[in-house]
Amino acid sequence: MRSDLKELVIPLGDLIRKQAARFGSKMLFECHGVRRSYAEFDERTTRLAGGLQALGVRPGDKVACYMPNSIELLEAYYATSKAGAVTVFLNALLTPREIRFVLQDSESKVIFTAPGLLPNVQEVRPDAGHLETIVVQGGTPQPDTVRFDDVLEGGPYRDVTVMTEDVAWLGYTSGTTGRPKGAILTHLGATHVGATVADRFGYREDDIVLCALPLFHSYAVNSCMIQVMMAGAGQVILERFTPDGVLQAIQDHRITVFPGVPTMFNYLVNFPDRAKYDLTSLRIAKSAGAVLPAKLMHDFETLYGVPLVDGYGITEAHSFVTLNDPRGKRPDGSCGKAIEGVDVRIVDEQDRDVPAGERGELIFRGPNLPLGYVNGPEATAEALRGGWYHSGDVGYMDAEGYVYIVDRIKDTIICGGYNIYPKEVEDVIYAHPAVLDVAVVGVADEVKGEIPKACVVLKPEATVTAGELEAYCRQNLAAYKVPRVIEFMDAIPKTASGKTKRFLLRERA
């Protein structure tokens, strides 16, 4: 890692102070035409931290953030860190039932929200016993709430000592299997991952990064906030992803870097009007959040003329465990090698290393280890046994150290004694020219135990029958892997970070 980046593995509040002193009036963030320079962002987050202190927020208190993408959301994150408190990420798409659980589980004292989401917060407030203050950004003042701008002017900031080992965030898992768990994440993990990924990915001071990812998610927070800040780059923030919105922003703002998830790149590949945009400024794209099919990577690189660099990570790892090097070898299907300072192993059920090329569970350790789970001593002990985080992901490593993710252990389909990994079947179906998206799940069968079912979304105006898809699969897969049931759907249910909600598809089956 470059020495200048290594020096930035520090608490988040110190990070913006240091970069503001270096980059001053240079643009850091822009959203809806509003700009913040490095110096302005530092000054405002210090004042906002003082306002939080005036509200009674003390080191270690929990501050939830339930807002759509905005500069003010990022200001809330950094102000919370400067106050020595802990940020609780909340997906702006969550319902009252879902935020009730997180607010109760985290014991959040303050929540930042927006006018459109305020009714959800008010609905659950009586059940969130620790919640004292609702801070609303924008809109008409409401009873029993505090205006964001009033907190900004709320009081002088009292300096707080924050250590890299202190807790920075509670990152609640995306809930692909049901109720989420709150991962306890440190300043050290956040800034170590930010520095190592900024180095390997090759962020530059002259980069303009486009954020269309939801900024509650650890991948977005690290790639679109910390890594940008560490590089001295600038960023344009969109409230949400649309293919035409992204392409228009690339043209208008001369975007050089676009981080996304595979679903986004799939839409961009299949967007028919891409040729009318000037995309010559774009130099590189990054994918994480879900497994990137090799065909999708090649299709994007062919159509857009820039490398699409894949990485692997999870919320519990502060977003990244492995990443490909855009300047080096990028084997098809690989999510790269372990980032600097992180050890990765592939192990069997007894935590013994398996030979190169053999499948097992991916485990890791390093500065990005979580401290555990909120109110989950059993889950913590199970996940962190032996000092290694057990990811629950099936993968393998080749002789050169490149990692390949196959699937989630719990998503493995056992059909008549054979193991079927959904990703392998999905990759085959996805390569069919009529298919836009696909998810494969196991459904109960009296004879086989489970059989594979494919849920398929077709491209607009494309036609193919279930029988034709089954025949296509038989040409490319062993007989036991061929889906016995094929259902055509309008869309695959996914989390905001692009992961398939397989549990919903299994329930539907």
PDB file of C-alpha atoms in Angstrom, residues 27 52 61 176 190 264 301-302 356 390 413 415 444 491 507:
ATOM      1  CA  MET A  27     -15.056  19.630  -4.734  1.00  0.00           C
ATOM      2  CA  LEU A  52     -25.519  16.158  18.331  1.00  0.00           C
ATOM      3  CA  ASP A  61     -24.396   6.235  21.692  1.00  0.00           C
ATOM      4  CA  THR A 176     -31.506 -12.276   2.073  1.00  0.00           C
ATOM      5  CA  ALA A 190     -13.439   0.913   7.477  1.00  0.00           C
ATOM      6  CA  MET A 264     -26.814  -2.297 -12.720  1.00  0.00           C
ATOM      7  CA  GLU A 301     -16.267  -4.223 -21.469  1.00  0.00           C
ATOM      8  CA  THR A 302     -17.024  -4.793 -25.148  1.00  0.00           C
ATOM      9  CA  ALA A 356      -6.231 -25.499  -4.654  1.00  0.00           C
ATOM     10  CA  HIS A 390     -16.727 -17.745   8.517  1.00  0.00           C
ATOM     11  CA  ILE A 413     -29.239 -27.704  -3.626  1.00  0.00           C
ATOM     12  CA  CYS A 415     -30.606 -33.375  -5.451  1.00  0.00           C
ATOM     13  CA  ALA A 444     -38.832 -29.889  -2.149  1.00  0.00           C
ATOM     14  CA  ALA A 491     -38.521  -9.403 -12.056  1.00  0.00           C
ATOM     15  CA  GLU A 507     -41.420 -19.453  -0.229  1.00  0.00           C
TER      16      GLU A 507
END
